[in-house]
Every structure is written in C-alpha cells, then in structure tokens.
CSV table of C-alpha atoms and ligand atoms in Angstrom, one decimal:
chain,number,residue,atom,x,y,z
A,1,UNK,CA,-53.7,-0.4,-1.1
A,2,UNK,CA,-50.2,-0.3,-2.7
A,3,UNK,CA,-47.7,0.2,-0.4
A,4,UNK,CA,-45.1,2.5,-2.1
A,5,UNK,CA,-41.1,2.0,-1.1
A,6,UNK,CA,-38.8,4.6,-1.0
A,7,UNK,CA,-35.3,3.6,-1.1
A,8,UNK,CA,-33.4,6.0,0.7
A,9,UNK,CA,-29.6,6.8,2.1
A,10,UNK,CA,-29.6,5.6,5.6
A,11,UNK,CA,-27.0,8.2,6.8
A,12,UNK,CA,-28.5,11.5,4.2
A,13,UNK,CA,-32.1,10.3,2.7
A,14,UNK,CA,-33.8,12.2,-0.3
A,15,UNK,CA,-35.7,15.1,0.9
A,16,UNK,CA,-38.5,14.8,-1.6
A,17,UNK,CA,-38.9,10.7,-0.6
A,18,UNK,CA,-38.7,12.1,3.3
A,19,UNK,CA,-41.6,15.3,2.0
A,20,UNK,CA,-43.6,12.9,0.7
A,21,UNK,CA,-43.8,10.3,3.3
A,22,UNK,CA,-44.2,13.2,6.1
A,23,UNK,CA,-46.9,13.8,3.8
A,24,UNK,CA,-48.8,10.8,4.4
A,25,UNK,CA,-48.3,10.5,8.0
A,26,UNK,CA,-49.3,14.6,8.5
A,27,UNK,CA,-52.3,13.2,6.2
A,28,UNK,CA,-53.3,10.5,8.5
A,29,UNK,CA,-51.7,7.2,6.9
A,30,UNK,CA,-49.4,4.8,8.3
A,31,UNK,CA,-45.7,4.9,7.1
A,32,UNK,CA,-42.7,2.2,8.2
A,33,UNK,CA,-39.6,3.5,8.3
A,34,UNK,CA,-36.0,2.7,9.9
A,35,UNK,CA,-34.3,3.2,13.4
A,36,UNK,CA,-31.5,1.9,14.8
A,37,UNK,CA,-33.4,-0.7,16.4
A,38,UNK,CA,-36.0,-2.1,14.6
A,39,UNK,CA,-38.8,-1.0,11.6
A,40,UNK,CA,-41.2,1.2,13.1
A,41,UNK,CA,-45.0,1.4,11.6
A,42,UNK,CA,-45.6,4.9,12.0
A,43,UNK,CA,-48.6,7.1,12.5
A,44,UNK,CA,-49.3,11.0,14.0
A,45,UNK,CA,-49.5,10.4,17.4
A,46,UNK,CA,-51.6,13.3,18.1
A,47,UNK,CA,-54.4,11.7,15.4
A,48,UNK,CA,-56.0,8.8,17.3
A,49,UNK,CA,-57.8,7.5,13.8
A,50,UNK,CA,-54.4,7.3,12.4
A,51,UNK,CA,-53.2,5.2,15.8
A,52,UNK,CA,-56.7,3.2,14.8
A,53,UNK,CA,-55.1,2.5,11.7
A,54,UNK,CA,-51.6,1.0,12.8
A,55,UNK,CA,-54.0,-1.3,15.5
A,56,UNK,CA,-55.8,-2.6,12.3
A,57,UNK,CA,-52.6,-3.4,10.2
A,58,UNK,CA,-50.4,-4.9,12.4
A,59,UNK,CA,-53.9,-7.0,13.8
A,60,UNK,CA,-52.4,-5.7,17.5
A,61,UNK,CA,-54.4,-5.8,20.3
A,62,UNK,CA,-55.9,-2.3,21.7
A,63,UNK,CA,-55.0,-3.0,25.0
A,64,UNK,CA,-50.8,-2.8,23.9
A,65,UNK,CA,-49.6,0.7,24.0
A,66,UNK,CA,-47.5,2.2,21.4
A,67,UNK,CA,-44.0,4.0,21.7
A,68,UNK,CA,-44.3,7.7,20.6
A,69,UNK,CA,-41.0,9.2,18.8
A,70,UNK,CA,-39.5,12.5,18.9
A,71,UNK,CA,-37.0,13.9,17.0
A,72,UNK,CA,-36.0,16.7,19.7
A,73,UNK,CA,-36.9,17.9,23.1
A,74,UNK,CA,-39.7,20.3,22.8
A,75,UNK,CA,-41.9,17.9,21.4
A,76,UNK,CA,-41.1,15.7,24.3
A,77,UNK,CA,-42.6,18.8,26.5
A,78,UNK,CA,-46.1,18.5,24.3
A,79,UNK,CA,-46.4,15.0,25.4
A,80,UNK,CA,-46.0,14.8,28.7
A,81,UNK,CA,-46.7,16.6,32.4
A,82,UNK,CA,-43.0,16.9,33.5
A,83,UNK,CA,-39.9,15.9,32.6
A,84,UNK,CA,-37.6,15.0,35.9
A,85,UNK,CA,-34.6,15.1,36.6
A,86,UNK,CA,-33.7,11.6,36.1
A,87,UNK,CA,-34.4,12.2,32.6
A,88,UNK,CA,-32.4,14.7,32.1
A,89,UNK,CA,-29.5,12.6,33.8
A,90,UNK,CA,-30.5,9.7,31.3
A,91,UNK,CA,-30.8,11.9,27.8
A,92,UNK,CA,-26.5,13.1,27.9
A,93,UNK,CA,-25.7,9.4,27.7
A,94,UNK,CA,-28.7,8.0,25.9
A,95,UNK,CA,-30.5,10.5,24.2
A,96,UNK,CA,-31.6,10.1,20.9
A,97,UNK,CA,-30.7,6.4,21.5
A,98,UNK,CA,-32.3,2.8,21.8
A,99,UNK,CA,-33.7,3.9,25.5
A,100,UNK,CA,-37.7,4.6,25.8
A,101,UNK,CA,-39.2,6.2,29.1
A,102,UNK,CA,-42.5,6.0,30.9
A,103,UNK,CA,-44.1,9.5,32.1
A,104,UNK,CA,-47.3,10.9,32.7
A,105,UNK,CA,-49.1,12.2,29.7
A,106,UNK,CA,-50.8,15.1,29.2
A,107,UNK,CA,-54.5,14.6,27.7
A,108,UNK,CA,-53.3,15.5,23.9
A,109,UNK,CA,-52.4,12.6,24.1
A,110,UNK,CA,-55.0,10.1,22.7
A,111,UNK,CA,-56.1,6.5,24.6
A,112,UNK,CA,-55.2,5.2,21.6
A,113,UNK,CA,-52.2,5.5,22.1
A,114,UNK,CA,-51.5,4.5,25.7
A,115,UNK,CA,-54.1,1.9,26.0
A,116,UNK,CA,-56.1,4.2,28.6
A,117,UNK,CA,-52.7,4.5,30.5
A,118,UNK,CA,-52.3,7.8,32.1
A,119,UNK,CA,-48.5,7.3,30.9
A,120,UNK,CA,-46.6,7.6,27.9
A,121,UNK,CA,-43.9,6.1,26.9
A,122,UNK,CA,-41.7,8.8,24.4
A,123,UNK,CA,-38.2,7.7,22.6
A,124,UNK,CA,-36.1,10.0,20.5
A,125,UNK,CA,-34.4,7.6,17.8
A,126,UNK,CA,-30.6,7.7,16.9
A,127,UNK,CA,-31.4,7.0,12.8
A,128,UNK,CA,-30.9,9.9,10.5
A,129,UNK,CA,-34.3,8.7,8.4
A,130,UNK,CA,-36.4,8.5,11.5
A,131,UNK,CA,-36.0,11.9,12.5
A,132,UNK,CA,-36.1,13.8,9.6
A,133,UNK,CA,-39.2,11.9,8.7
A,134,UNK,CA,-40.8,13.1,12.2
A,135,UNK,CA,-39.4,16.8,11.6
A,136,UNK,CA,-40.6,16.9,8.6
A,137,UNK,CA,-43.9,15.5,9.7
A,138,UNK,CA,-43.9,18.2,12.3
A,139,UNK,CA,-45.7,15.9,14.6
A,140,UNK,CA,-44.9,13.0,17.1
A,141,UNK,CA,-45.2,9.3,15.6
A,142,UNK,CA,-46.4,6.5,17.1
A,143,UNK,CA,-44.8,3.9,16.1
A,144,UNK,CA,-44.8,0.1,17.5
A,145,UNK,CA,-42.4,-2.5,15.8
A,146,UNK,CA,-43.5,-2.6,11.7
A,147,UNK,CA,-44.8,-6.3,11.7
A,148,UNK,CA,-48.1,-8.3,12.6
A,149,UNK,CA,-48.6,-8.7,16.0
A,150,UNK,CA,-47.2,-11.4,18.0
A,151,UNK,CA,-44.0,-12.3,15.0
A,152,UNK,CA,-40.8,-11.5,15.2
A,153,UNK,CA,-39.9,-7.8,14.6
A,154,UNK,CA,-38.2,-6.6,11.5
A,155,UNK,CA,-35.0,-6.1,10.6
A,156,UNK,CA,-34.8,-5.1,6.8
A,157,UNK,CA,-37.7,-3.4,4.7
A,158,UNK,CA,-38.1,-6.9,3.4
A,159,UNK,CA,-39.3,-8.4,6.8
A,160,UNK,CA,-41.9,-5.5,7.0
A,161,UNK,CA,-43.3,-6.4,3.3
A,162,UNK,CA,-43.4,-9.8,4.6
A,163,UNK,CA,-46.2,-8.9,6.9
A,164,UNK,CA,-47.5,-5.4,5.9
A,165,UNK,CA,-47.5,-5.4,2.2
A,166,UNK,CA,-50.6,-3.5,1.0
A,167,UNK,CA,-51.8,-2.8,4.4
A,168,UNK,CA,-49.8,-0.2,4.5
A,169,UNK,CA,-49.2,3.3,2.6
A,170,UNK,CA,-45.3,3.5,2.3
A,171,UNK,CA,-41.9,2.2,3.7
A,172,UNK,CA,-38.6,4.2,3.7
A,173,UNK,CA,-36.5,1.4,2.8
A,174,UNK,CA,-32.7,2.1,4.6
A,175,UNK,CA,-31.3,-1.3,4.6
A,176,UNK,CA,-30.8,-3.4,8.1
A,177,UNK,CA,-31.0,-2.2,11.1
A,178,UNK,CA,-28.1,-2.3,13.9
A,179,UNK,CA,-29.0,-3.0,17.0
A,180,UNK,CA,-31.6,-5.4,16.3
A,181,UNK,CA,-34.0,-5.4,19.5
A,182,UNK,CA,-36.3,-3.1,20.5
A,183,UNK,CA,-35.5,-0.3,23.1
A,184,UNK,CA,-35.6,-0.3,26.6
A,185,UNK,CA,-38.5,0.5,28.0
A,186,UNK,CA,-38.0,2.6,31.2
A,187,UNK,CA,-40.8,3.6,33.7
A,188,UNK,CA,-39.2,6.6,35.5
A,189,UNK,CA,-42.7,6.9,37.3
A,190,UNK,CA,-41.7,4.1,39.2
A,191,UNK,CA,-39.2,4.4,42.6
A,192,UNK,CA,-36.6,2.8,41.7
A,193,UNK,CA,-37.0,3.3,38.1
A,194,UNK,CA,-38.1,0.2,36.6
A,195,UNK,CA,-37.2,-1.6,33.2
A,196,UNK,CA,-40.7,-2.8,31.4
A,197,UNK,CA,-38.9,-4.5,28.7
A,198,UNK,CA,-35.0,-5.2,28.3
A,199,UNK,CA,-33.2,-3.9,25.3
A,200,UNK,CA,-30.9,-1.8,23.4
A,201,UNK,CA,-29.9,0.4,26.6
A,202,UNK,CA,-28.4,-2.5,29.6
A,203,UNK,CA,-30.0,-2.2,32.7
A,204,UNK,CA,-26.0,-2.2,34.1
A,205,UNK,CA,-25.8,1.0,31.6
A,206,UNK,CA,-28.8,2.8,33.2
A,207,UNK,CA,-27.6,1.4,37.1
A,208,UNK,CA,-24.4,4.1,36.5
A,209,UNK,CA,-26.6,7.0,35.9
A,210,UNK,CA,-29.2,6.6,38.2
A,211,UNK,CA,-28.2,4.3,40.7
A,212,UNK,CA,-30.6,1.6,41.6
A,213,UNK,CA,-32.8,-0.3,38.6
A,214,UNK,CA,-35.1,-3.1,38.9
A,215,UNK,CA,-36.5,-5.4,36.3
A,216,UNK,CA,-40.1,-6.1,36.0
A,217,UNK,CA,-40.5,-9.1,37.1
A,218,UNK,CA,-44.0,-10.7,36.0
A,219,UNK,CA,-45.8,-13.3,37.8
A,220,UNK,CA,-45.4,-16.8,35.8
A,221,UNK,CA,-49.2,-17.7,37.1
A,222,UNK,CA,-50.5,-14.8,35.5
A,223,UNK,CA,-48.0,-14.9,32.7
A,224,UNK,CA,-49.3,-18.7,31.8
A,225,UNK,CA,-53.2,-17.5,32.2
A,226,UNK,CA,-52.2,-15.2,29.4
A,227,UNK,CA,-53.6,-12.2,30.7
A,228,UNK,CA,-54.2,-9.3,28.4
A,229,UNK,CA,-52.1,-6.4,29.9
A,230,UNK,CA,-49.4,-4.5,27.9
A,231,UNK,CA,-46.1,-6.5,28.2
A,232,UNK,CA,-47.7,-9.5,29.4
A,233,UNK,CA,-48.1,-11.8,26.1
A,234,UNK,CA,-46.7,-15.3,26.8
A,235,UNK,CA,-45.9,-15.8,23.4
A,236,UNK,CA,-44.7,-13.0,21.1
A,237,UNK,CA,-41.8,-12.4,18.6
A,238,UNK,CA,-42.1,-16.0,17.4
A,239,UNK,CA,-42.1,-17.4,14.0
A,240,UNK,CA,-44.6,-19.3,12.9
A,241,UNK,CA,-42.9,-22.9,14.4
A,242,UNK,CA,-41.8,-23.5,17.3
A,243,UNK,CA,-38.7,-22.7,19.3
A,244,UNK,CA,-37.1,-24.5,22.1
A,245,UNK,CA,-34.0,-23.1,23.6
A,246,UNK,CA,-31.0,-24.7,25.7
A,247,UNK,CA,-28.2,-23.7,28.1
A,248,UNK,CA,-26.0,-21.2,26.4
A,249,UNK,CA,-23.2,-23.8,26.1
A,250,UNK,CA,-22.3,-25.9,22.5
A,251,UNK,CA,-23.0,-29.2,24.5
A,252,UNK,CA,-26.0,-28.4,25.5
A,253,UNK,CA,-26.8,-27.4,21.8
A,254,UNK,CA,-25.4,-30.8,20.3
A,255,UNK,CA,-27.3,-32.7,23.2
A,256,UNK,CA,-30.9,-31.2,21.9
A,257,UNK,CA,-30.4,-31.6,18.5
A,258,UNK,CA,-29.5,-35.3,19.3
A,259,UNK,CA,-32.8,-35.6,21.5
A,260,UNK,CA,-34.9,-34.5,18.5
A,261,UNK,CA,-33.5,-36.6,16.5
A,262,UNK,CA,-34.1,-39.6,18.6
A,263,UNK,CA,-37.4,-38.5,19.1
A,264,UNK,CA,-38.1,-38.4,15.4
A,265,UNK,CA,-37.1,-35.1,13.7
A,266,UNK,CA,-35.1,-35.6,10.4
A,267,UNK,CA,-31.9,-33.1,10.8
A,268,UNK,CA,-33.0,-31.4,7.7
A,269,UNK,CA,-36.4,-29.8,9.4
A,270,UNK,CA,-34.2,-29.1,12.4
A,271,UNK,CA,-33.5,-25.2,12.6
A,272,UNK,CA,-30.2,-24.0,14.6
A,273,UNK,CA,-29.7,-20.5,15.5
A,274,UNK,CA,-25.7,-21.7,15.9
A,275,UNK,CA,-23.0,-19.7,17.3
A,276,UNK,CA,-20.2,-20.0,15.2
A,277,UNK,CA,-17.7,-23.2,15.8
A,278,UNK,CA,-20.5,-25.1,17.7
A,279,UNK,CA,-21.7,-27.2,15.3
A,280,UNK,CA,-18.3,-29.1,14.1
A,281,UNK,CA,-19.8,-32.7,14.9
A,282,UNK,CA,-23.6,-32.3,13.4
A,283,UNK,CA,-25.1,-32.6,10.1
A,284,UNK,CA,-28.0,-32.3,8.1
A,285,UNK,CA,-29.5,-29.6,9.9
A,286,UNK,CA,-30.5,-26.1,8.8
A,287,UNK,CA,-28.3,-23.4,10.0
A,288,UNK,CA,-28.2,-20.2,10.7
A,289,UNK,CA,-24.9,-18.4,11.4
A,290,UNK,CA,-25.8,-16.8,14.4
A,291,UNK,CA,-22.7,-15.2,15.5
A,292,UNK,CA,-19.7,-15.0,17.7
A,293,UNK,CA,-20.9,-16.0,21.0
A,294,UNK,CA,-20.1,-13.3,23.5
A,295,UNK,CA,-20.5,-11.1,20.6
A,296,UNK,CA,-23.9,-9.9,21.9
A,297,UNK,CA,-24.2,-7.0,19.4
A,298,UNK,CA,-24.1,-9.3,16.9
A,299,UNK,CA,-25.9,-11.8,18.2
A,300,UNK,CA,-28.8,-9.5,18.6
A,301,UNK,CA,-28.8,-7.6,15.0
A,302,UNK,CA,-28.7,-11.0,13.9
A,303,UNK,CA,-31.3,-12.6,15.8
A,304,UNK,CA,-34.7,-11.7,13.9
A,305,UNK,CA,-33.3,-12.0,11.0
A,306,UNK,CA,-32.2,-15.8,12.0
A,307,UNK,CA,-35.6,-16.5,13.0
A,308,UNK,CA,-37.7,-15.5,10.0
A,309,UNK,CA,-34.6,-16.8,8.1
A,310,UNK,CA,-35.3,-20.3,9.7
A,311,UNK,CA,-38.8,-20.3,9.6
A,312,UNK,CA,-38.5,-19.9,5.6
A,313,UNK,CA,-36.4,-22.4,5.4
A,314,UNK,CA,-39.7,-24.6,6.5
A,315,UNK,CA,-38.7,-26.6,9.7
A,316,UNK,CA,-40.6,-27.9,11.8
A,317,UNK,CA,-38.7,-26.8,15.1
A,318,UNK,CA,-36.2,-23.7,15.8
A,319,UNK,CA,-33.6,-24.8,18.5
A,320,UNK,CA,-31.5,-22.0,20.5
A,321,UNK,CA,-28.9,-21.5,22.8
A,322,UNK,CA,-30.0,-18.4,25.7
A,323,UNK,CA,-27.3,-15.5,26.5
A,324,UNK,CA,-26.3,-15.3,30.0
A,325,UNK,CA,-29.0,-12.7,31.8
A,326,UNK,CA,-26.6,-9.2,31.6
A,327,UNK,CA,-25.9,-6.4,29.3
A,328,UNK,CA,-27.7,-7.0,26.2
A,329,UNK,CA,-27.6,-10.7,26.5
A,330,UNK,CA,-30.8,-10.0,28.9
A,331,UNK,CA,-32.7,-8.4,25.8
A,332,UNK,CA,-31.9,-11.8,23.9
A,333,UNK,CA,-32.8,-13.7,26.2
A,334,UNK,CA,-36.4,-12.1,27.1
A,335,UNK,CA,-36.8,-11.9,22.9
A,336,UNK,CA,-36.2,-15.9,22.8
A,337,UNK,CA,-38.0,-16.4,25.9
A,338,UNK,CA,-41.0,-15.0,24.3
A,339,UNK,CA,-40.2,-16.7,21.1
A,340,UNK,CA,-40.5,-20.0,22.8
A,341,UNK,CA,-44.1,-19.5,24.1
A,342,UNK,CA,-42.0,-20.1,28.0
A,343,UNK,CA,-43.4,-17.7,31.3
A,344,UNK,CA,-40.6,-15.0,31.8
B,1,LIG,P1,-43.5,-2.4,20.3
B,1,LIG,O1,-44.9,-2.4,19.9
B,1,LIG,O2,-42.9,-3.6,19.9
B,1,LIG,O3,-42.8,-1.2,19.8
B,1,LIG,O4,-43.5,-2.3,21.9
B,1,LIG,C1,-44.0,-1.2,22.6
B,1,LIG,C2,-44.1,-1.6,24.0
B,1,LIG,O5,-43.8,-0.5,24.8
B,1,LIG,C3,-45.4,-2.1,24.5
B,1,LIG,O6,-45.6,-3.5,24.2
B,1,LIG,C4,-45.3,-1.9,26.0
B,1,LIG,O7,-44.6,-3.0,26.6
B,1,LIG,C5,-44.4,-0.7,26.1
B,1,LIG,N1,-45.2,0.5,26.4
B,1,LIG,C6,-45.6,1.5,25.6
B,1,LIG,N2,-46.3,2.4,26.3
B,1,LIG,C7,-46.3,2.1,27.6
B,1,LIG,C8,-46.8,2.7,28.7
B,1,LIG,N3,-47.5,3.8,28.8
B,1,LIG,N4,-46.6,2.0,29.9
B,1,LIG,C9,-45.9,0.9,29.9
B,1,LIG,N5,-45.4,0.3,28.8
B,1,LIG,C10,-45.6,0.9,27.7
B,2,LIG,MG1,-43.3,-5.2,18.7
C-alpha cells in the first residue's frame, strides 16, 4: 500500500488532512500521527481487526498491550468500569499530558487490545493533532509507539517511514516531537499505585499528588529468560548495533571509548551519544550532540533521535553515558537500559 503523508500545522492542522485521516481510522486502517511524546500508530480501539492490523505492521507481539487515547473525558467513561478518585486527583495536574493509567475495562473493549488483560491502560494526549484526529474519528485510538517492534521509537515522521512505509495507510506529519519518551504508565489498580514504565510524568511528580509510588521492579532471572509478558522484553528500543553504556560521568565516557579502542574498534565505527564538553580530548569518533547534561528534557527529546542517527551513521557499537535514576533521568535510563539488551 502507499502510505499517504499529510503535512500539517502542529499547533492548528488542516481540517480536511485531519477529515480524511479520521476517515481511515473510522474505516478500519491504521494512521500514525504526532503527540507530545512520541509517533503513535493508530487504530479504532473499539475495532479489534483494525488493532489486528497495527500487530501486523509494527511485527509486535500479541501478548503487548496497546495504550488507548482519548481526547476528553467521556470517552474515558466508555472504556473503563470506574474512574477513582486518584484519577481525578492525577488528571488537574497531568491531564491531557505524557501520563497513561491502568484501570479495569469494560468488555467493549477488545482482547486485542489489552492482551487478555482485564485492564486498560487509557492516555489523553497534550498534541493539538492527536486530538482532533481522535474527535474527529469519534472513537478511541489505540495506538502503541509508530515503529517496528523492538527499535527505537520515533521522533520525526521520518523515523516512522523508516520502519512503516507502505505498511501503513497515512501519517500526519507535525515535525519532532518534545518530550521524546513514551508516557508513564500508571497502574492505579495497584495499592500503592504503581509505575509500569517510567516516562514523561516523574514518579517524584506523581509522589506529590498521591502520596506513596512504587516502581515495578522486575525480577532480572526472569527478565534474562526473556519471558513473554507485557513490559518484560530484555531488549527493546535498540538500534540495530549494539549499545553499551557507562557511569554518567565524562571520565567514565573517555575511559570506554579508550577500552574499545584497545580492544580493536577504529574511532570512526565508534558511536557517542556525548553530552556536550565531554569529548574535548577524543577523536575520530562519531558523535552525536546529545545535550547539556542535567538538561534531561533535552537529553530525552534528543535521545531516539541520537540512536537511529548513530545507527545510520553505520558503527559497529553505540557507547552512552546513563542519567542518574530521578525525575526524567529514570525514563532515560530504563530507555538505554533496554537499548543495551541489560536486565532492568
Ligand atoms: P508502546 O507500545 O510503546 O506505546 O507501549 C505500550 C505499553 O503500555 C506496553 O508495552 C505496556 O507496557 C503498557 N500497557 C498497555 N496496556 C497495559 C495494561 N493493560 N496493563 C499493563 N501495562 C499496559
Ligand atoms: Mg513502543
């Protein structure tokens, strides 16, 4: 199939371009479009033959649910059995926002989408594109991260023709993305709430609503066994070498670009996701300018682009340095953790 692109406004998009790709997603096909964290591939959530269809082009897994978005509050109240309190709480801060939560579904919605969970987990995006595409749809989307399974998510319209061209009926093409991870995933059927996947929203954010959070923390036995559960891959949102990843300090950095070297690399297959000012003594290697470290917002808009940015440079190794574990540095980390192919 041809996959059309619509280039659109990000803050006020066409309304014929928006029609026509509600169109196609109230007819069944499978449209990518923009939020504030990543490309979403979307789908109606309601039609499990169009959920089918997003399984088959991103070659993901059945047993990995999908996010459903909503572009206001009553559609939340189709999709699942009761919204609590805690939500509520959660939606005046973060709500539409990078923030998705966990809550029991009501049987409209398909297996398809949940992976045979009896939960859903329903985000309301903060991108002008993304929900006027899902009002004018008139339906929830389903819509996981627009690229093939397992490779880093995209960032720009270009990253989701890199994987998805002609698998794919359309993409509403908005230019990058800001926050650059994926949402947090928050099961509020869980006491004390629990975060499923870091991201866009901190965990230190959600701790001054609601008090105590904790962190899924998955076993590293069952983690290395590779166990297919949702959330469990060992190795996902990698490029297509390999990445290994040091203490986030610049002599650390120099100190394992020097090690590869010694054990054989030549500098110019070396990839660097370098903060800036860390690389003053090397050369020869292939760098990306990551970012001001401490500048985690940057660093994280930044970081899928530097690793399909590296990987098309054609090295044969991607070296990092990891964020400290809070705020949003904790998304990084868990993204370049699951780069490197390393247990959680
Ligand atoms: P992505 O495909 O990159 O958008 O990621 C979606 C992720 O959301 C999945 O991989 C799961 O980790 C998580 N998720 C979606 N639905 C559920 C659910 N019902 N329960 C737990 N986690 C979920
Ligand atoms: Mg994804």
């Amino acid at each position: 199939m041809e996959t059309k692109v619509w280039k659109v406004d990000p803050q006020s998009p066409d309304p014929k371009a928006i029609a026509e790709a509600a169109g196609i997603i109230r007819r069944g096909g499978l449209v990518a479009f923009p939020t504030e964290t990543v490309y979403g591939l979307g789908a109606n959530a309601l039609d499990k033959n169009a959920v089918r269809k997003i399984f088959s082009a991103k070659e993901r897994p059945a047993w990995d649910p999908l996010i459903v978005h909503i572009c206001d509050l009553s559609m939340l109240e189709q999709l699942v059995d009761e919204v609590p309190e805690q939500f509520h709480k959660l939606a005046e801060k973060f709500v539409p926002g990078p923030l998705t939560v966990v809550l029991r579904k009501k049987p409209v919605v398909p297996d398809e989408v949940t992976a045979g969970l009896p939960t859903v987990a329903v985000r309301m995006p903060n991108h002008p594109v993304a929900l006027a595409l899902i009002k004018a749809a008139g339906v929830p989307i389903a819509a996981p991260s627009a690229n093939k399974f397992g490779r880093p998510s995209p960032t720009t319209a270009e990253h989701v023709l890199q994987d998805l061209a002609g698998r794919i009926d359309g993409i509403l093409d908005a230019g990058p993305t800001h926050v650059g991870v994926e949402s947090t995933v928050l099961d509020l059927t869980k006491s004390p709430p629990t975060i499923l996947r870091p991201g866009g929203v901190s965990k230190e954010a959600l701790e001054e609503v609601l008090g105590e959070v904790e962190v899924l923390q998955k076993l590293p036995s069952e983690v290395e066994k590779g166990l297919p559960s949702p959330g469990m891959m060992p190795r996902h949102y990698a490029p297509s070498v390999p990445v290994i990843l040091t203490d986030g300090d610049a002599s650390e950095l120099v100190a394992t670009i020097d090690r590869l070297q010694r054990h054989g690399y030549s500098p110019n297959r070396i990839g660097v996701l370098a903060p800036v000012g860390w690389l003053t003594d090397i050369e020869g290697v292939v760098v990306f300018n990551w970012g001001v470290w401490g500048d985690w917002h940057e660093l994280a808009q930044r970081l899928f682009e530097g690793l399909r940015w590296l990987e098309r440079q054609k090295v044969d190794i991607i070296v990092a340095p990891l964020p400290p574990p809070s705020g949003l540095g904790l998304a990084i980390r868990d993204r370049l953790i699951k780069a490197s192919g390393k247990a959680p």
